[in-house]
Amino acid sequence: MSILNAPYFNDEQAAFDHVEGIIWPQGPVCHHCGCMGRITTVKPNAEKRVRFGLKRCGDCKKQFTVRMGTIFEESKLPLHIWLQALHLMVSSKKGVSAHQLHRTLEVTYKTAWFLAHRIREAMRSGDLAPFGGGGGMVEADETFIGRDPDEPVVTKGVNHKMKVLSLLDRTSGQKRSFVLDFINAKVIGEIVAENLSREAVLMTDEARHYVKIGEDFAGHGHTNHSAGEYVSRFNPLVHTNTIEGSFSIFKRGMRGVYQHCSKKHLHRYLAEFDFRYSNRVALGVDDKARAVIALQGVVGKRLTYRRPDLGA
């Protein structure tokens, strides 16, 4: 049976039951006072404008739903439509455009664009655990895309493009990406130092800004891309091919699906691609499990129409 036939994609009450089971695994929690005991469900009634999923706290006497304190808060869009959009975004390897969501879900383009950004915010990982613990190998590399509005256009080089630094832990398969204003040893060194364990073995290309950075870790392997060396002739484990492959997916999605992205929103598109790459089938995470992980990330994240660029 198609996953799209699941009740929570088509029925509003089933959608609330599904989300509540993920966000409240131990039972409903009052958004106002934190109570878990004396909570009752208010029966939905369209004539009296009693909405689905409404709960009443017996302690503080206030009402709430599972939407409160999440990316779904203050949204008039039915929750089962939200779940359809979330599934489309987590299951599409190169992403799904707001125009495609607008056509598929039959909502306005403005609604589709904004709910996509809210879902990307849910995908953003807050994990600060350093990569490379126990002597694991971590690849680091930069890529360039689009045009940086803060830089003048030049005919040579890549300084006028938006700059991205990514780190990839080979052991866990996790990836983190960062938008950079400048590429130099100081900027990259600070990010690498904050996100890598001292036990890690750093893998990079021949870029000079990694020479000093690599001295702070257990090891530093590098290849010489300018000389056509992509895997070390002395050690086949020394390469950055894994992270280069992730860049390929990112760029095909950005150019083929999204077409354009402004710099102020780039961090959120990076979070989307990092999320899918870090929760891919090769790591044992299928589409359904990926959607559950994304739903677990909706709590405590709010974007508003007035300031959709916040939450970085």
PDB file of C-alpha atoms in Angstrom:
ATOM      1  CA  MET A   1       0.000   0.000   0.000  1.00  0.00           C
ATOM      2  CA  SER A   2       1.220   3.482  -0.828  1.00  0.00           C
ATOM      3  CA  ILE A   3       2.560   5.521   2.089  1.00  0.00           C
ATOM      4  CA  LEU A   4       0.292   8.338   0.874  1.00  0.00           C
ATOM      5  CA  ASN A   5      -2.721   6.219   1.881  1.00  0.00           C
ATOM      6  CA  ALA A   6      -1.710   6.460   5.533  1.00  0.00           C
ATOM      7  CA  PRO A   7      -4.604   7.923   7.593  1.00  0.00           C
ATOM      8  CA  TYR A   8      -2.540  10.823   8.942  1.00  0.00           C
ATOM      9  CA  PHE A   9      -2.071  12.158   5.400  1.00  0.00           C
ATOM     10  CA  ASN A  10      -5.812  12.305   4.775  1.00  0.00           C
ATOM     11  CA  ASP A  11      -7.627  12.698   8.094  1.00  0.00           C
ATOM     12  CA  GLU A  12      -7.164  15.617  10.482  1.00  0.00           C
ATOM     13  CA  GLN A  13      -7.806  13.673  13.697  1.00  0.00           C
ATOM     14  CA  ALA A  14      -5.422  10.929  12.597  1.00  0.00           C
ATOM     15  CA  ALA A  15      -2.814  13.621  11.838  1.00  0.00           C
ATOM     16  CA  PHE A  16      -3.104  15.028  15.370  1.00  0.00           C
ATOM     17  CA  ASP A  17      -2.893  11.531  16.862  1.00  0.00           C
ATOM     18  CA  HIS A  18       0.262  10.842  14.820  1.00  0.00           C
ATOM     19  CA  VAL A  19       2.009  14.094  15.779  1.00  0.00           C
ATOM     20  CA  GLU A  20       0.971  13.809  19.438  1.00  0.00           C
ATOM     21  CA  GLY A  21       2.430  10.303  19.597  1.00  0.00           C
ATOM     22  CA  ILE A  22       5.801  11.611  18.401  1.00  0.00           C
ATOM     23  CA  ILE A  23       5.989  14.915  20.307  1.00  0.00           C
ATOM     24  CA  TRP A  24       4.266  13.617  23.463  1.00  0.00           C
ATOM     25  CA  PRO A  25       5.486  10.004  23.762  1.00  0.00           C
ATOM     26  CA  GLN A  26       4.633   9.975  27.498  1.00  0.00           C
ATOM     27  CA  GLY A  27       1.257  11.641  27.043  1.00  0.00           C
ATOM     28  CA  PRO A  28      -0.007  15.238  26.602  1.00  0.00           C
ATOM     29  CA  VAL A  29       1.943  18.051  28.280  1.00  0.00           C
ATOM     30  CA  CYS A  30       0.288  21.395  28.982  1.00  0.00           C
ATOM     31  CA  HIS A  31       2.015  24.121  27.008  1.00  0.00           C
ATOM     32  CA  HIS A  32       1.182  26.693  29.693  1.00  0.00           C
ATOM     33  CA  CYS A  33       2.080  25.045  33.016  1.00  0.00           C
ATOM     34  CA  GLY A  34       3.826  21.802  32.071  1.00  0.00           C
ATOM     35  CA  CYS A  35       1.213  19.599  33.743  1.00  0.00           C
ATOM     36  CA  MET A  36       0.862  16.013  32.476  1.00  0.00           C
ATOM     37  CA  GLY A  37      -1.805  14.573  34.754  1.00  0.00           C
ATOM     38  CA  ARG A  38      -5.200  16.258  34.599  1.00  0.00           C
ATOM     39  CA  ILE A  39      -5.526  16.825  30.866  1.00  0.00           C
ATOM     40  CA  THR A  40      -8.724  16.127  28.960  1.00  0.00           C
ATOM     41  CA  THR A  41      -9.505  16.132  25.244  1.00  0.00           C
ATOM     42  CA  VAL A  42     -12.157  18.563  24.008  1.00  0.00           C
ATOM     43  CA  LYS A  43     -14.345  16.928  21.372  1.00  0.00           C
ATOM     44  CA  PRO A  44     -14.074  18.757  18.027  1.00  0.00           C
ATOM     45  CA  ASN A  45     -17.220  20.524  16.877  1.00  0.00           C
ATOM     46  CA  ALA A  46     -17.210  22.521  13.653  1.00  0.00           C
ATOM     47  CA  GLU A  47     -20.490  24.300  14.464  1.00  0.00           C
ATOM     48  CA  LYS A  48     -19.106  25.582  17.758  1.00  0.00           C
ATOM     49  CA  ARG A  49     -15.699  26.207  16.188  1.00  0.00           C
ATOM     50  CA  VAL A  50     -13.984  23.690  18.463  1.00  0.00           C
ATOM     51  CA  ARG A  51     -10.887  22.613  16.525  1.00  0.00           C
ATOM     52  CA  PHE A  52      -9.212  19.221  16.272  1.00  0.00           C
ATOM     53  CA  GLY A  53      -6.613  18.276  18.851  1.00  0.00           C
ATOM     54  CA  LEU A  54      -7.807  20.719  21.502  1.00  0.00           C
ATOM     55  CA  LYS A  55      -6.803  19.813  25.078  1.00  0.00           C
ATOM     56  CA  ARG A  56      -7.791  21.334  28.423  1.00  0.00           C
ATOM     57  CA  CYS A  57      -5.485  21.408  31.419  1.00  0.00           C
ATOM     58  CA  GLY A  58      -7.155  20.658  34.749  1.00  0.00           C
ATOM     59  CA  ASP A  59      -4.484  22.529  36.700  1.00  0.00           C
ATOM     60  CA  CYS A  60      -4.249  25.900  34.963  1.00  0.00           C
ATOM     61  CA  LYS A  61      -7.671  25.596  33.206  1.00  0.00           C
ATOM     62  CA  LYS A  62      -6.158  26.718  29.907  1.00  0.00           C
ATOM     63  CA  GLN A  63      -6.539  25.158  26.472  1.00  0.00           C
ATOM     64  CA  PHE A  64      -3.783  24.109  24.094  1.00  0.00           C
ATOM     65  CA  THR A  65      -2.939  21.836  21.165  1.00  0.00           C
ATOM     66  CA  VAL A  66       0.183  19.976  20.096  1.00  0.00           C
ATOM     67  CA  ARG A  67       0.788  22.748  17.538  1.00  0.00           C
ATOM     68  CA  MET A  68       1.768  25.238  20.258  1.00  0.00           C
ATOM     69  CA  GLY A  69       5.498  25.825  20.595  1.00  0.00           C
ATOM     70  CA  THR A  70       6.229  24.193  17.235  1.00  0.00           C
ATOM     71  CA  ILE A  71       6.594  25.229  13.591  1.00  0.00           C
ATOM     72  CA  PHE A  72       2.854  24.504  13.216  1.00  0.00           C
ATOM     73  CA  GLU A  73       1.788  27.214  15.678  1.00  0.00           C
ATOM     74  CA  GLU A  74      -0.541  29.942  14.416  1.00  0.00           C
ATOM     75  CA  SER A  75      -0.915  28.139  11.071  1.00  0.00           C
ATOM     76  CA  LYS A  76      -4.394  27.853   9.568  1.00  0.00           C
ATOM     77  CA  LEU A  77      -3.254  25.060   7.280  1.00  0.00           C
ATOM     78  CA  PRO A  78      -4.713  21.651   8.264  1.00  0.00           C
ATOM     79  CA  LEU A  79      -2.173  19.468  10.035  1.00  0.00           C
ATOM     80  CA  HIS A  80      -2.548  16.592   7.554  1.00  0.00           C
ATOM     81  CA  ILE A  81      -1.482  18.982   4.761  1.00  0.00           C
ATOM     82  CA  TRP A  82       1.578  19.895   6.817  1.00  0.00           C
ATOM     83  CA  LEU A  83       2.436  16.197   7.092  1.00  0.00           C
ATOM     84  CA  GLN A  84       2.068  15.748   3.340  1.00  0.00           C
ATOM     85  CA  ALA A  85       4.465  18.649   2.727  1.00  0.00           C
ATOM     86  CA  LEU A  86       6.943  17.333   5.290  1.00  0.00           C
ATOM     87  CA  HIS A  87       6.935  13.872   3.704  1.00  0.00           C
ATOM     88  CA  LEU A  88       7.529  15.323   0.244  1.00  0.00           C
ATOM     89  CA  MET A  89      10.507  17.339   1.493  1.00  0.00           C
ATOM     90  CA  VAL A  90      12.190  14.585   3.496  1.00  0.00           C
ATOM     91  CA  SER A  91      11.737  11.954   0.783  1.00  0.00           C
ATOM     92  CA  SER A  92      12.912  14.009  -2.216  1.00  0.00           C
ATOM     93  CA  LYS A  93      16.670  13.544  -2.514  1.00  0.00           C
ATOM     94  CA  LYS A  94      17.241  16.888  -4.227  1.00  0.00           C
ATOM     95  CA  GLY A  95      14.371  18.761  -2.598  1.00  0.00           C
ATOM     96  CA  VAL A  96      10.976  19.919  -3.786  1.00  0.00           C
ATOM     97  CA  SER A  97      10.315  23.495  -4.862  1.00  0.00           C
ATOM     98  CA  ALA A  98       7.709  25.782  -3.333  1.00  0.00           C
ATOM     99  CA  HIS A  99       5.973  25.927  -6.720  1.00  0.00           C
ATOM    100  CA  GLN A 100       5.727  22.133  -6.756  1.00  0.00           C
ATOM    101  CA  LEU A 101       4.281  22.152  -3.226  1.00  0.00           C
ATOM    102  CA  HIS A 102       1.873  24.905  -4.308  1.00  0.00           C
ATOM    103  CA  ARG A 103       0.591  22.756  -7.185  1.00  0.00           C
ATOM    104  CA  THR A 104       0.579  19.415  -5.357  1.00  0.00           C
ATOM    105  CA  LEU A 105      -1.011  20.573  -2.107  1.00  0.00           C
ATOM    106  CA  GLU A 106      -3.304  23.120  -3.789  1.00  0.00           C
ATOM    107  CA  VAL A 107      -2.259  25.982  -1.518  1.00  0.00           C
ATOM    108  CA  THR A 108      -1.040  29.437  -2.456  1.00  0.00           C
ATOM    109  CA  TYR A 109       2.583  29.886  -3.483  1.00  0.00           C
ATOM    110  CA  LYS A 110       3.147  32.182  -0.489  1.00  0.00           C
ATOM    111  CA  THR A 111       1.878  29.478   1.866  1.00  0.00           C
ATOM    112  CA  ALA A 112       3.988  26.785   0.169  1.00  0.00           C
ATOM    113  CA  TRP A 113       7.153  28.913   0.322  1.00  0.00           C
ATOM    114  CA  PHE A 114       6.688  29.705   3.983  1.00  0.00           C
ATOM    115  CA  LEU A 115       5.774  26.203   5.160  1.00  0.00           C
ATOM    116  CA  ALA A 116       8.844  24.886   3.296  1.00  0.00           C
ATOM    117  CA  HIS A 117      11.039  27.268   5.286  1.00  0.00           C
ATOM    118  CA  ARG A 118       9.379  26.191   8.520  1.00  0.00           C
ATOM    119  CA  ILE A 119      10.043  22.540   7.681  1.00  0.00           C
ATOM    120  CA  ARG A 120      13.682  23.362   6.881  1.00  0.00           C
ATOM    121  CA  GLU A 121      13.909  24.966  10.308  1.00  0.00           C
ATOM    122  CA  ALA A 122      12.657  21.704  11.833  1.00  0.00           C
ATOM    123  CA  MET A 123      15.384  19.859   9.915  1.00  0.00           C
ATOM    124  CA  ARG A 124      18.100  22.058  11.417  1.00  0.00           C
ATOM    125  CA  SER A 125      20.131  19.999  13.840  1.00  0.00           C
ATOM    126  CA  GLY A 126      21.143  21.463  17.175  1.00  0.00           C
ATOM    127  CA  ASP A 127      23.661  18.688  17.804  1.00  0.00           C
ATOM    128  CA  LEU A 128      26.954  20.141  19.032  1.00  0.00           C
ATOM    129  CA  ALA A 129      28.797  16.860  19.632  1.00  0.00           C
ATOM    130  CA  PRO A 130      32.249  17.060  18.012  1.00  0.00           C
ATOM    131  CA  PHE A 131      33.008  14.924  14.965  1.00  0.00           C
ATOM    132  CA  GLY A 132      35.864  12.434  14.899  1.00  0.00           C
ATOM    133  CA  GLY A 133      35.686  11.136  18.459  1.00  0.00           C
ATOM    134  CA  GLY A 134      37.814   8.050  19.038  1.00  0.00           C
ATOM    135  CA  GLY A 135      40.184   8.929  16.208  1.00  0.00           C
ATOM    136  CA  GLY A 136      37.601   8.954  13.420  1.00  0.00           C
ATOM    137  CA  MET A 137      38.251  10.553  10.051  1.00  0.00           C
ATOM    138  CA  VAL A 138      36.527  13.844   9.218  1.00  0.00           C
ATOM    139  CA  GLU A 139      36.498  15.397   5.767  1.00  0.00           C
ATOM    140  CA  ALA A 140      36.475  19.182   5.385  1.00  0.00           C
ATOM    141  CA  ASP A 141      36.032  21.138   2.177  1.00  0.00           C
ATOM    142  CA  GLU A 142      34.507  24.294   0.730  1.00  0.00           C
ATOM    143  CA  THR A 143      32.155  24.788  -2.175  1.00  0.00           C
ATOM    144  CA  PHE A 144      30.784  27.850  -3.946  1.00  0.00           C
ATOM    145  CA  ILE A 145      27.329  28.576  -5.305  1.00  0.00           C
ATOM    146  CA  GLY A 146      25.273  31.489  -6.598  1.00  0.00           C
ATOM    147  CA  ARG A 147      26.440  35.053  -6.140  1.00  0.00           C
ATOM    148  CA  ASP A 148      27.405  36.786  -2.924  1.00  0.00           C
ATOM    149  CA  PRO A 149      25.559  40.151  -2.864  1.00  0.00           C
ATOM    150  CA  ASP A 150      28.304  41.596  -0.659  1.00  0.00           C
ATOM    151  CA  GLU A 151      31.044  40.975  -3.214  1.00  0.00           C
ATOM    152  CA  PRO A 152      31.645  42.634  -6.615  1.00  0.00           C
ATOM    153  CA  VAL A 153      31.358  40.400  -9.679  1.00  0.00           C
ATOM    154  CA  VAL A 154      34.729  39.393 -11.120  1.00  0.00           C
ATOM    155  CA  THR A 155      35.577  37.499 -14.284  1.00  0.00           C
ATOM    156  CA  LYS A 156      38.036  35.153 -12.583  1.00  0.00           C
ATOM    157  CA  GLY A 157      38.015  33.216  -9.349  1.00  0.00           C
ATOM    158  CA  VAL A 158      35.153  32.417  -6.989  1.00  0.00           C
ATOM    159  CA  ASN A 159      35.298  35.268  -4.482  1.00  0.00           C
ATOM    160  CA  HIS A 160      32.045  36.729  -5.854  1.00  0.00           C
ATOM    161  CA  LYS A 161      30.157  33.509  -5.086  1.00  0.00           C
ATOM    162  CA  MET A 162      28.513  32.461  -1.810  1.00  0.00           C
ATOM    163  CA  LYS A 163      30.911  30.365   0.233  1.00  0.00           C
ATOM    164  CA  VAL A 164      30.082  27.161   2.102  1.00  0.00           C
ATOM    165  CA  LEU A 165      32.241  25.057   4.422  1.00  0.00           C
ATOM    166  CA  SER A 166      31.148  21.486   5.170  1.00  0.00           C
ATOM    167  CA  LEU A 167      32.405  18.860   7.599  1.00  0.00           C
ATOM    168  CA  LEU A 168      31.605  15.161   7.208  1.00  0.00           C
ATOM    169  CA  ASP A 169      32.217  12.493   9.822  1.00  0.00           C
ATOM    170  CA  ARG A 170      33.001   9.255   8.002  1.00  0.00           C
ATOM    171  CA  THR A 171      32.193   7.085  11.020  1.00  0.00           C
ATOM    172  CA  SER A 172      28.672   8.383  11.717  1.00  0.00           C
ATOM    173  CA  GLY A 173      27.933   9.685   8.206  1.00  0.00           C
ATOM    174  CA  GLN A 174      26.791  13.016   9.674  1.00  0.00           C
ATOM    175  CA  LYS A 175      27.372  16.304   7.838  1.00  0.00           C
ATOM    176  CA  ARG A 176      27.376  19.943   8.953  1.00  0.00           C
ATOM    177  CA  SER A 177      27.570  22.975   6.695  1.00  0.00           C
ATOM    178  CA  PHE A 178      28.257  26.637   7.369  1.00  0.00           C
ATOM    179  CA  VAL A 179      27.806  29.809   5.307  1.00  0.00           C
ATOM    180  CA  LEU A 180      31.030  31.855   5.259  1.00  0.00           C
ATOM    181  CA  ASP A 181      31.633  35.513   4.555  1.00  0.00           C
ATOM    182  CA  PHE A 182      35.349  34.938   4.048  1.00  0.00           C
ATOM    183  CA  ILE A 183      37.600  31.964   3.453  1.00  0.00           C
ATOM    184  CA  ASN A 184      40.815  32.124   5.420  1.00  0.00           C
ATOM    185  CA  ALA A 185      42.668  30.122   8.055  1.00  0.00           C
ATOM    186  CA  LYS A 186      41.173  32.102  10.960  1.00  0.00           C
ATOM    187  CA  VAL A 187      37.504  31.701   9.973  1.00  0.00           C
ATOM    188  CA  ILE A 188      37.780  28.053   8.959  1.00  0.00           C
ATOM    189  CA  GLY A 189      40.075  27.231  11.880  1.00  0.00           C
ATOM    190  CA  GLU A 190      37.521  28.456  14.424  1.00  0.00           C
ATOM    191  CA  ILE A 191      34.709  26.380  12.898  1.00  0.00           C
ATOM    192  CA  VAL A 192      36.836  23.252  12.598  1.00  0.00           C
ATOM    193  CA  ALA A 193      38.115  23.609  16.180  1.00  0.00           C
ATOM    194  CA  GLU A 194      34.555  23.951  17.539  1.00  0.00           C
ATOM    195  CA  ASN A 195      33.196  20.946  15.642  1.00  0.00           C
ATOM    196  CA  LEU A 196      36.031  18.404  15.672  1.00  0.00           C
ATOM    197  CA  SER A 197      37.454  16.331  18.497  1.00  0.00           C
ATOM    198  CA  ARG A 198      41.197  16.651  19.055  1.00  0.00           C
ATOM    199  CA  GLU A 199      41.368  12.889  18.438  1.00  0.00           C
ATOM    200  CA  ALA A 200      40.046  13.322  14.896  1.00  0.00           C
ATOM    201  CA  VAL A 201      42.034  12.738  11.723  1.00  0.00           C
ATOM    202  CA  LEU A 202      41.352  15.629   9.346  1.00  0.00           C
ATOM    203  CA  MET A 203      41.052  14.958   5.594  1.00  0.00           C
ATOM    204  CA  THR A 204      41.320  17.917   3.201  1.00  0.00           C
ATOM    205  CA  ASP A 205      42.597  18.977  -0.182  1.00  0.00           C
ATOM    206  CA  GLU A 206      45.817  20.938  -0.654  1.00  0.00           C
ATOM    207  CA  ALA A 207      44.366  24.348   0.356  1.00  0.00           C
ATOM    208  CA  ARG A 208      46.991  26.236   2.345  1.00  0.00           C
ATOM    209  CA  HIS A 209      44.621  27.381   5.083  1.00  0.00           C
ATOM    210  CA  TYR A 210      44.386  23.776   6.316  1.00  0.00           C
ATOM    211  CA  VAL A 211      48.122  23.375   6.921  1.00  0.00           C
ATOM    212  CA  LYS A 212      48.169  25.116  10.291  1.00  0.00           C
ATOM    213  CA  ILE A 213      44.683  23.870  11.233  1.00  0.00           C
ATOM    214  CA  GLY A 214      45.694  20.245  10.721  1.00  0.00           C
ATOM    215  CA  GLU A 215      48.430  20.524  13.358  1.00  0.00           C
ATOM    216  CA  ASP A 216      45.800  20.711  16.119  1.00  0.00           C
ATOM    217  CA  PHE A 217      44.454  17.207  15.463  1.00  0.00           C
ATOM    218  CA  ALA A 218      45.664  13.630  15.746  1.00  0.00           C
ATOM    219  CA  GLY A 219      46.393  13.502  12.052  1.00  0.00           C
ATOM    220  CA  HIS A 220      45.991  15.414   8.808  1.00  0.00           C
ATOM    221  CA  GLY A 221      45.806  13.734   5.422  1.00  0.00           C
ATOM    222  CA  HIS A 222      45.491  15.708   2.215  1.00  0.00           C
ATOM    223  CA  THR A 223      45.432  15.195  -1.529  1.00  0.00           C
ATOM    224  CA  ASN A 224      46.581  17.487  -4.317  1.00  0.00           C
ATOM    225  CA  HIS A 225      43.568  18.148  -6.525  1.00  0.00           C
ATOM    226  CA  SER A 226      45.457  20.646  -8.683  1.00  0.00           C
ATOM    227  CA  ALA A 227      47.825  17.841  -9.682  1.00  0.00           C
ATOM    228  CA  GLY A 228      44.970  15.452 -10.454  1.00  0.00           C
ATOM    229  CA  GLU A 229      45.349  13.499  -7.220  1.00  0.00           C
ATOM    230  CA  TYR A 230      41.969  12.713  -5.675  1.00  0.00           C
ATOM    231  CA  VAL A 231      42.999   9.651  -3.649  1.00  0.00           C
ATOM    232  CA  SER A 232      46.411   9.447  -2.028  1.00  0.00           C
ATOM    233  CA  ARG A 233      48.818   7.110  -3.786  1.00  0.00           C
ATOM    234  CA  PHE A 234      50.226   6.093  -0.409  1.00  0.00           C
ATOM    235  CA  ASN A 235      47.008   5.652   1.585  1.00  0.00           C
ATOM    236  CA  PRO A 236      43.620   5.017  -0.129  1.00  0.00           C
ATOM    237  CA  LEU A 237      41.794   6.335   2.953  1.00  0.00           C
ATOM    238  CA  VAL A 238      43.147   9.829   2.336  1.00  0.00           C
ATOM    239  CA  HIS A 239      40.616  11.645   0.146  1.00  0.00           C
ATOM    240  CA  THR A 240      37.656  14.040   0.239  1.00  0.00           C
ATOM    241  CA  ASN A 241      35.527  12.149  -2.273  1.00  0.00           C
ATOM    242  CA  THR A 242      32.725  11.534   0.235  1.00  0.00           C
ATOM    243  CA  ILE A 243      32.094  15.200   0.902  1.00  0.00           C
ATOM    244  CA  GLU A 244      32.548  16.038  -2.785  1.00  0.00           C
ATOM    245  CA  GLY A 245      29.731  13.586  -3.508  1.00  0.00           C
ATOM    246  CA  SER A 246      27.465  15.360  -1.017  1.00  0.00           C
ATOM    247  CA  PHE A 247      28.270  18.684  -2.717  1.00  0.00           C
ATOM    248  CA  SER A 248      27.158  17.147  -6.012  1.00  0.00           C
ATOM    249  CA  ILE A 249      23.713  16.336  -4.563  1.00  0.00           C
ATOM    250  CA  PHE A 250      23.463  19.813  -3.024  1.00  0.00           C
ATOM    251  CA  LYS A 251      24.328  21.628  -6.250  1.00  0.00           C
ATOM    252  CA  ARG A 252      22.064  19.519  -8.451  1.00  0.00           C
ATOM    253  CA  GLY A 253      19.212  20.290  -6.073  1.00  0.00           C
ATOM    254  CA  MET A 254      19.936  23.994  -5.828  1.00  0.00           C
ATOM    255  CA  ARG A 255      20.391  24.460  -9.579  1.00  0.00           C
ATOM    256  CA  GLY A 256      17.842  21.986 -10.873  1.00  0.00           C
ATOM    257  CA  VAL A 257      15.043  22.333  -8.305  1.00  0.00           C
ATOM    258  CA  TYR A 258      15.375  25.612  -6.405  1.00  0.00           C
ATOM    259  CA  GLN A 259      17.060  27.634  -9.184  1.00  0.00           C
ATOM    260  CA  HIS A 260      18.001  30.520  -6.882  1.00  0.00           C
ATOM    261  CA  CYS A 261      18.639  31.167  -3.209  1.00  0.00           C
ATOM    262  CA  SER A 262      19.502  34.416  -1.462  1.00  0.00           C
ATOM    263  CA  LYS A 263      22.345  34.470   1.013  1.00  0.00           C
ATOM    264  CA  LYS A 264      20.095  35.208   4.001  1.00  0.00           C
ATOM    265  CA  HIS A 265      18.239  31.917   3.443  1.00  0.00           C
ATOM    266  CA  LEU A 266      21.196  29.759   2.340  1.00  0.00           C
ATOM    267  CA  HIS A 267      21.825  28.389   5.852  1.00  0.00           C
ATOM    268  CA  ARG A 268      18.347  26.879   5.878  1.00  0.00           C
ATOM    269  CA  TYR A 269      18.740  25.173   2.496  1.00  0.00           C
ATOM    270  CA  LEU A 270      22.042  23.767   3.748  1.00  0.00           C
ATOM    271  CA  ALA A 271      20.238  22.429   6.823  1.00  0.00           C
ATOM    272  CA  GLU A 272      17.727  20.690   4.533  1.00  0.00           C
ATOM    273  CA  PHE A 273      20.377  18.936   2.438  1.00  0.00           C
ATOM    274  CA  ASP A 274      22.491  18.107   5.498  1.00  0.00           C
ATOM    275  CA  PHE A 275      19.444  16.572   7.179  1.00  0.00           C
ATOM    276  CA  ARG A 276      18.624  14.273   4.282  1.00  0.00           C
ATOM    277  CA  TYR A 277      22.275  13.313   3.788  1.00  0.00           C
ATOM    278  CA  SER A 278      22.801  12.597   7.487  1.00  0.00           C
ATOM    279  CA  ASN A 279      19.617  10.489   7.566  1.00  0.00           C
ATOM    280  CA  ARG A 280      19.963   8.615   4.283  1.00  0.00           C
ATOM    281  CA  VAL A 281      19.037   5.053   3.371  1.00  0.00           C
ATOM    282  CA  ALA A 282      22.716   4.021   3.401  1.00  0.00           C
ATOM    283  CA  LEU A 283      22.660   4.739   7.159  1.00  0.00           C
ATOM    284  CA  GLY A 284      19.501   2.679   7.664  1.00  0.00           C
ATOM    285  CA  VAL A 285      17.003   5.572   7.655  1.00  0.00           C
ATOM    286  CA  ASP A 286      14.110   5.236   5.208  1.00  0.00           C
ATOM    287  CA  ASP A 287      11.611   7.932   4.210  1.00  0.00           C
ATOM    288  CA  LYS A 288       9.149   7.119   6.989  1.00  0.00           C
ATOM    289  CA  ALA A 289      11.838   7.149   9.691  1.00  0.00           C
ATOM    290  CA  ARG A 290      13.265  10.371   8.266  1.00  0.00           C
ATOM    291  CA  ALA A 291       9.856  12.035   8.559  1.00  0.00           C
ATOM    292  CA  VAL A 292       9.612  10.961  12.209  1.00  0.00           C
ATOM    293  CA  ILE A 293      13.055  12.464  12.919  1.00  0.00           C
ATOM    294  CA  ALA A 294      11.972  15.719  11.262  1.00  0.00           C
ATOM    295  CA  LEU A 295       8.790  15.795  13.369  1.00  0.00           C
ATOM    296  CA  GLN A 296      10.859  15.371  16.518  1.00  0.00           C
ATOM    297  CA  GLY A 297      12.654  18.578  15.525  1.00  0.00           C
ATOM    298  CA  VAL A 298       9.592  20.821  15.215  1.00  0.00           C
ATOM    299  CA  VAL A 299       9.424  21.702  18.930  1.00  0.00           C
ATOM    300  CA  GLY A 300      10.753  25.055  20.081  1.00  0.00           C
ATOM    301  CA  LYS A 301      11.230  26.461  16.589  1.00  0.00           C
ATOM    302  CA  ARG A 302       9.122  29.329  15.319  1.00  0.00           C
ATOM    303  CA  LEU A 303       9.333  31.381  12.162  1.00  0.00           C
ATOM    304  CA  THR A 304       7.019  34.265  11.359  1.00  0.00           C
ATOM    305  CA  TYR A 305       6.024  35.872   8.089  1.00  0.00           C
ATOM    306  CA  ARG A 306       7.532  39.104   9.375  1.00  0.00           C
ATOM    307  CA  ARG A 307      10.996  37.610  10.025  1.00  0.00           C
ATOM    308  CA  PRO A 308      11.438  34.309   8.148  1.00  0.00           C
ATOM    309  CA  ASP A 309      15.224  34.873   8.054  1.00  0.00           C
ATOM    310  CA  LEU A 310      15.577  34.393  11.829  1.00  0.00           C
ATOM    311  CA  GLY A 311      16.370  31.124  13.549  1.00  0.00           C
ATOM    312  CA  ALA A 312      19.859  30.671  12.096  1.00  0.00           C
TER     313      ALA A 312
END
